[in-house]
Short mmCIF file of C-alpha atoms in Angstrom, two decimals:
data_model
loop_
_atom_site.label_atom_id
_atom_site.label_comp_id
_atom_site.label_asym_id
_atom_site.label_seq_id
_atom_site.Cartn_x
_atom_site.Cartn_y
_atom_site.Cartn_z
CA MET A 1 26.58 -6.23 91.82
CA SER A 2 24.08 -6.44 94.31
CA ALA A 3 20.48 -6.91 93.53
CA VAL A 4 19.74 -3.55 94.89
CA LEU A 5 22.41 -1.91 92.79
CA ASP A 6 21.73 -3.90 89.48
CA LEU A 7 17.93 -2.77 89.77
CA THR A 8 18.81 0.98 90.41
CA CYS A 9 20.69 0.88 87.34
CA GLU A 10 18.00 -0.77 85.30
CA LEU A 11 15.79 2.14 86.61
CA ILE A 12 17.91 4.68 85.77
CA ALA A 13 18.52 3.65 82.29
CA ARG A 14 14.89 4.33 81.64
CA PRO A 15 14.48 7.99 80.75
CA SER A 16 11.36 8.57 82.87
CA VAL A 17 11.34 12.24 82.71
CA THR A 18 8.07 13.33 84.44
CA PRO A 19 5.43 11.97 83.60
CA ASP A 20 6.53 9.61 81.25
CA ASP A 21 7.28 6.26 83.36
CA ALA A 22 9.23 4.79 80.65
CA GLY A 23 8.76 1.43 81.62
CA CYS A 24 9.83 1.31 85.25
CA GLN A 25 6.75 0.14 86.79
CA ALA A 26 6.02 -2.55 84.52
CA LEU A 27 9.75 -3.63 85.39
CA LEU A 28 9.00 -3.18 88.94
CA ALA A 29 5.51 -4.87 88.96
CA ALA A 30 7.15 -7.94 86.91
CA ARG A 31 9.55 -8.41 90.08
CA LEU A 32 6.70 -7.85 92.66
CA LYS A 33 4.12 -10.18 90.90
CA GLN A 34 6.91 -12.75 90.91
CA ALA A 35 7.41 -12.35 94.70
CA GLY A 36 3.42 -12.95 95.34
CA PHE A 37 2.11 -9.45 95.01
CA GLN A 38 -1.28 -8.58 93.46
CA CYS A 39 -0.45 -5.52 91.06
CA ASP A 40 -3.12 -2.90 90.18
CA HIS A 41 -1.71 -0.45 86.98
CA LEU A 42 -3.74 2.79 87.47
CA ARG A 43 -3.22 4.86 84.00
CA LEU A 44 -4.38 8.74 84.76
CA GLY A 45 -3.96 10.84 81.91
CA GLU A 46 -0.38 10.55 80.91
CA VAL A 47 0.69 9.28 84.43
CA ASP A 48 1.09 5.88 85.38
CA ASN A 49 0.69 4.59 88.94
CA LEU A 50 0.89 1.16 90.54
CA TRP A 51 -0.72 -0.34 93.65
CA ALA A 52 0.89 -3.69 94.42
CA THR A 53 -0.12 -5.74 97.49
CA HIS A 54 0.78 -8.39 99.57
CA GLY A 55 -1.10 -10.38 102.40
CA GLN A 56 -4.78 -8.87 103.27
CA GLY A 57 -6.27 -7.07 106.22
CA ALA A 58 -4.66 -4.62 108.84
CA PRO A 59 -2.15 -3.33 109.73
CA VAL A 60 -1.52 -1.87 106.08
CA LEU A 61 2.10 -0.74 105.68
CA VAL A 62 2.73 1.36 102.41
CA LEU A 63 6.03 1.68 100.79
CA LEU A 64 5.63 5.02 98.62
CA GLY A 65 7.83 6.49 95.96
CA HIS A 66 7.97 7.75 92.45
CA THR A 67 9.57 6.52 89.31
CA ASP A 68 9.59 10.12 87.29
CA VAL A 69 12.60 11.96 87.53
CA VAL A 70 13.03 15.72 86.77
CA PRO A 71 14.79 16.99 83.32
CA THR A 72 18.56 16.50 83.18
CA GLY A 73 19.39 19.92 82.16
CA PRO A 74 22.17 20.62 79.58
CA ARG A 75 23.13 16.70 79.01
CA GLU A 76 26.53 18.25 78.08
CA ALA A 77 27.44 19.23 81.31
CA TRP A 78 27.02 15.60 82.71
CA ALA A 79 30.28 13.83 83.11
CA SER A 80 28.41 11.03 81.58
CA ASP A 81 25.07 10.38 80.14
CA PRO A 82 22.36 10.99 82.41
CA PHE A 83 20.61 7.81 81.68
CA MET A 84 23.63 5.71 81.38
CA PRO A 85 24.33 4.83 84.87
CA GLN A 86 27.84 4.76 85.38
CA ILE A 87 30.10 4.03 88.73
CA ARG A 88 33.18 6.18 88.94
CA ASP A 89 35.42 5.96 92.00
CA GLY A 90 32.71 4.05 94.13
CA VAL A 91 30.05 6.47 93.12
CA LEU A 92 26.98 5.73 90.96
CA TYR A 93 25.94 8.58 88.51
CA GLY A 94 22.63 8.94 86.73
CA ARG A 95 19.41 11.11 87.01
CA GLY A 96 17.02 9.76 89.89
CA THR A 97 20.05 7.49 91.67
CA ALA A 98 19.04 9.56 94.68
CA ASP A 99 15.72 11.06 93.77
CA MET A 100 14.30 8.39 94.02
CA LYS A 101 15.18 5.32 91.94
CA GLY A 102 17.59 3.99 94.43
CA SER A 103 14.87 4.24 97.37
CA VAL A 104 12.70 2.74 94.99
CA ALA A 105 14.73 -0.37 94.16
CA ALA A 106 15.96 -0.29 97.83
CA PHE A 107 12.56 -1.02 99.30
CA VAL A 108 11.01 -3.48 96.31
CA VAL A 109 13.98 -5.41 97.09
CA ALA A 110 13.70 -5.08 100.70
CA ALA A 111 9.88 -6.33 99.87
CA GLU A 112 10.99 -9.18 98.20
CA GLN A 113 13.10 -10.38 100.96
CA PHE A 114 10.50 -9.75 103.64
CA VAL A 115 7.84 -11.58 101.81
CA ALA A 116 10.32 -14.40 101.07
CA ALA A 117 11.25 -14.74 104.85
CA HIS A 118 7.77 -14.07 105.88
CA PRO A 119 5.08 -15.42 103.38
CA ASP A 120 2.48 -15.42 105.92
CA HIS A 121 3.22 -12.04 107.73
CA PRO A 122 0.27 -10.48 109.55
CA GLY A 123 -1.71 -7.87 107.59
CA THR A 124 -0.79 -6.23 104.12
CA LEU A 125 2.33 -4.94 102.66
CA ALA A 126 1.56 -2.77 100.08
CA VAL A 127 3.70 -0.51 97.27
CA LEU A 128 2.39 2.40 95.67
CA LEU A 129 4.72 4.20 92.82
CA THR A 130 3.23 7.38 90.61
CA SER A 131 5.28 8.90 87.40
CA ASP A 132 3.63 12.48 88.64
CA GLU A 133 5.54 13.50 91.88
CA GLU A 134 7.94 15.75 90.25
CA GLY A 135 5.18 17.20 87.99
CA PRO A 136 2.17 18.99 88.66
CA SER A 137 1.31 16.24 91.17
CA VAL A 138 -2.38 16.02 89.64
CA ASP A 139 -3.02 12.47 88.64
CA GLY A 140 -0.54 10.39 90.79
CA THR A 141 -0.62 9.96 94.41
CA LYS A 142 -3.10 12.65 94.80
CA VAL A 143 -5.77 10.87 92.78
CA VAL A 144 -4.75 7.23 94.01
CA VAL A 145 -5.39 8.36 97.30
CA GLU A 146 -9.16 9.43 96.50
CA LEU A 147 -9.52 5.98 95.07
CA LEU A 148 -8.28 4.27 98.05
CA ARG A 149 -10.48 6.40 100.22
CA GLU A 150 -13.31 5.35 97.94
CA ARG A 151 -12.70 1.84 98.36
CA GLY A 152 -12.84 2.16 101.89
CA GLU A 153 -8.88 1.46 102.23
CA ARG A 154 -7.37 1.98 106.05
CA LEU A 155 -3.65 2.78 105.71
CA ASP A 156 -1.68 2.23 109.39
CA TRP A 157 1.78 3.27 107.96
CA CYS A 158 3.76 4.71 105.33
CA ILE A 159 7.41 4.82 104.36
CA VAL A 160 8.25 7.44 101.72
CA GLY A 161 11.42 6.76 100.19
CA GLU A 162 12.68 10.54 99.78
CA PRO A 163 16.26 11.35 100.03
CA THR A 164 16.25 12.57 103.89
CA SER A 165 20.13 11.77 104.63
CA VAL A 166 22.50 14.90 105.11
CA GLU A 167 26.12 13.51 105.97
CA ARG A 168 25.65 9.86 106.66
CA THR A 169 23.03 7.70 105.57
CA GLY A 170 20.01 7.41 108.45
CA ASP A 171 21.34 10.47 109.95
CA MET A 172 17.93 12.30 109.34
CA ILE A 173 14.53 11.36 108.53
CA LYS A 174 11.37 13.38 108.10
CA ASN A 175 8.57 12.91 110.35
CA GLY A 176 6.22 15.59 108.62
CA ARG A 177 6.23 18.40 106.38
CA ARG A 178 5.17 22.19 106.16
CA GLY A 179 2.09 22.99 104.13
CA THR A 180 2.47 25.01 101.04
CA MET A 181 0.01 27.60 99.93
CA SER A 182 0.48 30.10 97.12
CA GLY A 183 -1.62 33.45 96.56
CA ARG A 184 -1.67 35.81 93.28
CA LEU A 185 -2.36 39.19 94.10
CA THR A 186 -3.65 41.69 91.93
CA VAL A 187 -3.68 45.20 93.29
CA LYS A 188 -5.75 47.45 90.85
CA GLY A 189 -4.87 51.44 90.45
CA ILE A 190 -5.70 54.19 87.52
CA GLN A 191 -3.09 54.28 84.88
CA GLY A 192 -1.65 57.78 83.79
CA HIS A 193 0.86 59.88 83.03
CA ILE A 194 3.69 59.87 85.60
CA ALA A 195 3.64 63.90 85.49
CA TYR A 196 0.10 64.10 86.63
CA PRO A 197 -0.03 61.64 89.42
CA GLN A 198 -3.41 63.47 90.77
CA LEU A 199 -5.06 62.21 87.74
CA ALA A 200 -4.15 58.36 88.32
CA ARG A 201 -3.74 55.87 91.08
CA ASN A 202 -0.63 54.18 91.77
CA PRO A 203 -1.14 50.66 92.57
CA ILE A 204 2.71 49.76 93.43
CA HIS A 205 2.64 52.73 96.09
CA GLN A 206 -0.79 51.62 97.32
CA ALA A 207 0.39 47.83 97.93
CA LEU A 208 3.68 48.80 99.70
CA PRO A 209 2.31 49.58 102.98
CA ALA A 210 0.25 46.30 103.12
CA LEU A 211 3.03 43.91 101.61
CA ALA A 212 5.33 45.69 104.40
CA GLU A 213 2.80 44.83 107.06
CA LEU A 214 2.38 41.08 105.90
CA ALA A 215 6.27 40.93 105.70
CA ALA A 216 6.54 41.76 109.00
CA THR A 217 3.48 39.72 110.40
CA ARG A 218 4.48 36.71 113.07
CA TRP A 219 1.95 34.28 111.56
CA ASP A 220 2.52 31.63 114.53
CA GLU A 221 5.51 30.45 116.88
CA GLY A 222 6.05 26.98 115.47
CA ASN A 223 6.19 24.02 117.95
CA ALA A 224 8.61 21.62 118.97
CA PHE A 225 8.63 19.94 115.56
CA PHE A 226 8.18 22.93 113.06
CA PRO A 227 9.66 26.18 112.55
CA PRO A 228 7.19 29.34 112.51
CA THR A 229 5.24 29.54 109.50
CA SER A 230 6.77 32.05 107.02
CA TRP A 231 5.32 34.05 104.24
CA GLN A 232 7.42 35.15 101.37
CA ILE A 233 7.02 37.31 97.93
CA SER A 234 8.42 35.32 94.70
CA ASN A 235 7.39 37.71 92.19
CA MET A 236 6.36 41.30 91.51
CA HIS A 237 4.98 42.60 88.34
CA GLY A 238 3.76 45.96 87.47
CA GLY A 239 4.48 48.46 84.98
CA THR A 240 4.08 49.10 81.10
CA GLY A 241 8.33 49.07 80.81
CA ALA A 242 7.90 52.96 79.99
CA SER A 243 9.49 55.37 82.70
CA ASN A 244 6.77 57.77 82.34
CA VAL A 245 3.81 55.84 83.16
CA ILE A 246 2.11 55.12 86.15
CA PRO A 247 0.89 51.43 85.96
CA GLY A 248 -2.55 50.38 86.08
CA HIS A 249 -2.26 47.45 88.03
CA VAL A 250 0.67 45.23 90.15
CA THR A 251 0.54 41.52 90.30
CA ILE A 252 2.40 39.93 93.66
CA ASP A 253 3.13 36.47 93.73
CA PHE A 254 3.47 35.08 97.34
CA ASN A 255 3.86 31.60 99.19
CA PHE A 256 3.22 30.54 102.92
CA ARG A 257 5.03 27.54 104.19
CA PHE A 258 2.95 27.04 107.16
CA CYS A 259 3.16 24.53 109.99
CA THR A 260 0.57 22.76 111.97
CA GLU A 261 -0.28 25.73 114.28
CA SER A 262 -1.77 27.30 111.48
CA THR A 263 -4.50 26.36 108.97
CA ALA A 264 -4.83 27.39 105.44
CA GLU A 265 -8.22 29.12 106.06
CA SER A 266 -6.80 31.20 109.15
CA LEU A 267 -3.97 32.39 107.00
CA GLN A 268 -6.01 33.62 104.36
CA GLN A 269 -8.35 35.42 106.34
CA ARG A 270 -5.74 37.12 108.00
CA VAL A 271 -4.06 38.31 104.51
CA HIS A 272 -7.54 39.59 103.65
CA ALA A 273 -7.92 41.78 106.66
CA VAL A 274 -4.62 43.12 106.03
CA LEU A 275 -5.18 43.99 102.53
CA ASP A 276 -8.99 45.26 103.56
CA HIS A 277 -7.75 47.43 106.12
CA HIS A 278 -5.17 49.22 103.72
CA GLY A 279 -8.16 49.87 101.70
CA LEU A 280 -6.96 48.13 98.56
CA GLU A 281 -8.82 47.42 95.33
CA TYR A 282 -7.92 44.02 94.66
CA GLU A 283 -8.09 40.28 93.45
CA LEU A 284 -6.59 37.46 94.95
CA ALA A 285 -6.41 33.67 93.99
CA TRP A 286 -5.30 31.32 96.26
CA THR A 287 -3.77 27.92 95.46
CA ILE A 288 -3.00 25.33 98.64
CA GLY A 289 -0.19 22.92 97.03
CA GLY A 290 -0.67 20.96 100.35
CA GLN A 291 -1.35 20.50 103.94
CA PRO A 292 1.01 19.90 106.67
CA PHE A 293 1.30 16.60 108.17
CA LEU A 294 3.06 15.21 111.45
CA THR A 295 3.90 11.93 112.72
CA THR A 296 5.08 12.25 116.26
CA PRO A 297 7.00 9.47 117.93
CA GLY A 298 5.18 6.11 118.14
CA THR A 299 5.06 3.00 116.70
CA LEU A 300 6.48 3.98 112.86
CA VAL A 301 8.82 6.33 114.04
CA ASN A 302 10.16 4.01 116.89
CA ALA A 303 10.61 1.06 114.29
CA VAL A 304 12.44 3.17 111.85
CA GLN A 305 14.68 4.74 114.39
CA ALA A 306 15.52 0.97 115.69
CA ALA A 307 16.07 -0.26 112.18
CA ILE A 308 18.70 2.74 111.66
CA ARG A 309 20.46 2.24 114.80
CA ALA A 310 20.76 -1.62 113.98
CA GLU A 311 22.15 -1.15 110.66
CA THR A 312 24.41 2.00 111.12
CA GLY A 313 24.56 2.62 114.74
CA LEU A 314 23.34 6.38 114.37
CA GLU A 315 20.56 7.96 116.67
CA THR A 316 18.56 9.66 113.49
CA GLU A 317 17.30 12.95 113.85
CA LEU A 318 13.92 14.16 113.17
CA SER A 319 13.10 16.71 110.77
CA THR A 320 10.13 18.57 109.19
CA THR A 321 12.50 20.88 106.58
CA GLY A 322 12.55 20.95 102.98
CA GLY A 323 9.83 21.03 100.68
CA THR A 324 6.80 18.91 99.96
CA SER A 325 6.71 15.36 99.01
CA ASP A 326 3.90 12.86 98.40
CA GLY A 327 3.63 12.13 102.10
CA ARG A 328 1.21 15.11 102.11
CA PHE A 329 -1.48 13.13 100.03
CA ILE A 330 -1.03 9.76 101.73
CA ALA A 331 -1.07 11.68 105.23
CA GLN A 332 -4.85 12.54 104.66
CA ILE A 333 -5.70 8.46 104.77
CA CYS A 334 -2.71 7.51 106.68
CA SER A 335 -1.79 8.62 110.31
CA GLN A 336 1.92 7.85 110.61
CA VAL A 337 3.77 8.85 107.59
CA VAL A 338 7.75 8.98 107.96
CA GLU A 339 10.30 9.75 104.78
CA VAL A 340 13.54 7.99 104.66
CA GLY A 341 16.11 8.02 101.94
CA PRO A 342 19.49 8.39 100.76
CA SER A 343 21.48 11.45 100.94
CA ASN A 344 19.63 14.70 99.36
CA ALA A 345 23.21 16.47 98.59
CA SER A 346 22.86 15.95 94.86
CA ILE A 347 19.11 15.87 93.90
CA HIS A 348 18.09 17.70 90.62
CA LYS A 349 21.70 18.52 90.20
CA ILE A 350 23.85 18.14 87.35
CA ASP A 351 25.66 14.45 87.63
CA GLU A 352 23.25 13.49 90.56
CA HIS A 353 24.60 10.46 92.01
CA ILE A 354 24.82 7.98 95.19
CA VAL A 355 27.45 6.43 96.96
CA VAL A 356 27.42 3.06 96.31
CA ALA A 357 28.23 1.58 99.62
CA ASP A 358 25.03 3.64 100.85
CA ILE A 359 22.58 1.45 98.77
CA GLU A 360 22.61 -1.70 100.73
CA PRO A 361 22.31 0.04 103.97
CA ILE A 362 19.30 1.64 102.66
CA LYS A 363 17.79 -1.37 101.45
CA ASN A 364 18.49 -3.09 104.97
CA ILE A 365 16.82 -0.15 106.91
CA TYR A 366 13.57 -0.66 105.02
CA ARG A 367 13.90 -4.56 105.72
CA ARG A 368 14.61 -3.96 109.22
CA THR A 369 11.77 -1.66 109.63
CA LEU A 370 9.25 -4.44 108.19
CA GLN A 371 10.63 -6.89 110.52
CA GLU A 372 10.48 -4.37 113.61
CA LEU A 373 6.62 -3.62 112.71
CA GLN A 374 6.08 -7.28 112.59
CA ARG A 375 7.94 -7.78 115.71
CA GLN A 376 6.10 -5.13 117.67
CA GLN A 377 2.83 -6.69 116.35
CA ALA A 378 3.64 -9.88 117.71
CA VAL A 379 4.40 -8.82 121.02
#
């Protein structure tokens, strides 16, 4: 087997369901130390984080990934044990193959090969790993970013190993992500007998016009990189379960996926304005899951595109679709962040998998990107 495939299998065999790292980072740190990296283990609560660096000074390029995986679901539904990597018909099966132990193995091997060929490379090559990406993301990259900020670390470029490809390896990369913000709205009424509505106040009836207005609102027009901001209700809970009782309150959960044309603060203000206009008695709690980020074509995007072109012949598509990633945290201290990885078709599914023939090209894309960035610095 290739070095990348072998390492991918070693990682899959460790049942690192978030936040348990299950020894993945110790394995990777041992390899990186042997390659000349300095490794800093950051244990925060139940979460393991690894910050490994080679070289010194600027520019600083970070390879960002996570060693934790989502739960397997019913293990009897898998064709083989999710934590016993198995190759069938040229496809590697196991939890984390695509999201994202395959990418982590690929960029670690790429880093090993790069520093072996360029031991005196300019600047710093760093690897940042967490075991809290698939969980609440409280003690992982988010906190490490704050620690790096306190140290005065300045990051120039970051490549996140998220699975981004669609039909073919390298056909799509993410140069940004939308922000996410949730709200829990509780509209208060007066409970009463449904036969005497004049003695009660139905909060569901009161909330509906405001909700309809929010659902019809055009929050922004998006831009060349992002679709317009969207607002969606995810849950609504009201009533006692009885058919003859007007409820005393109704709770609505909703979420914004917002682009760089709007801010969390402006969206909050507009929602409150609608609710106040409709005269509702309410409470509203906000949770900001992540701010949007965008890396326009430039040094990093150009280097990744050149690497993909050289390795696959493809002209990759730039995209900001999909959910959130730890890129939202690293973008707070790094102006250029790009996500590059294997196919995302099977992530979080039963029988998660990656085509074996795709593993080596992913590693080569990372290695070529490192070489291209070094070439650009030398020009």
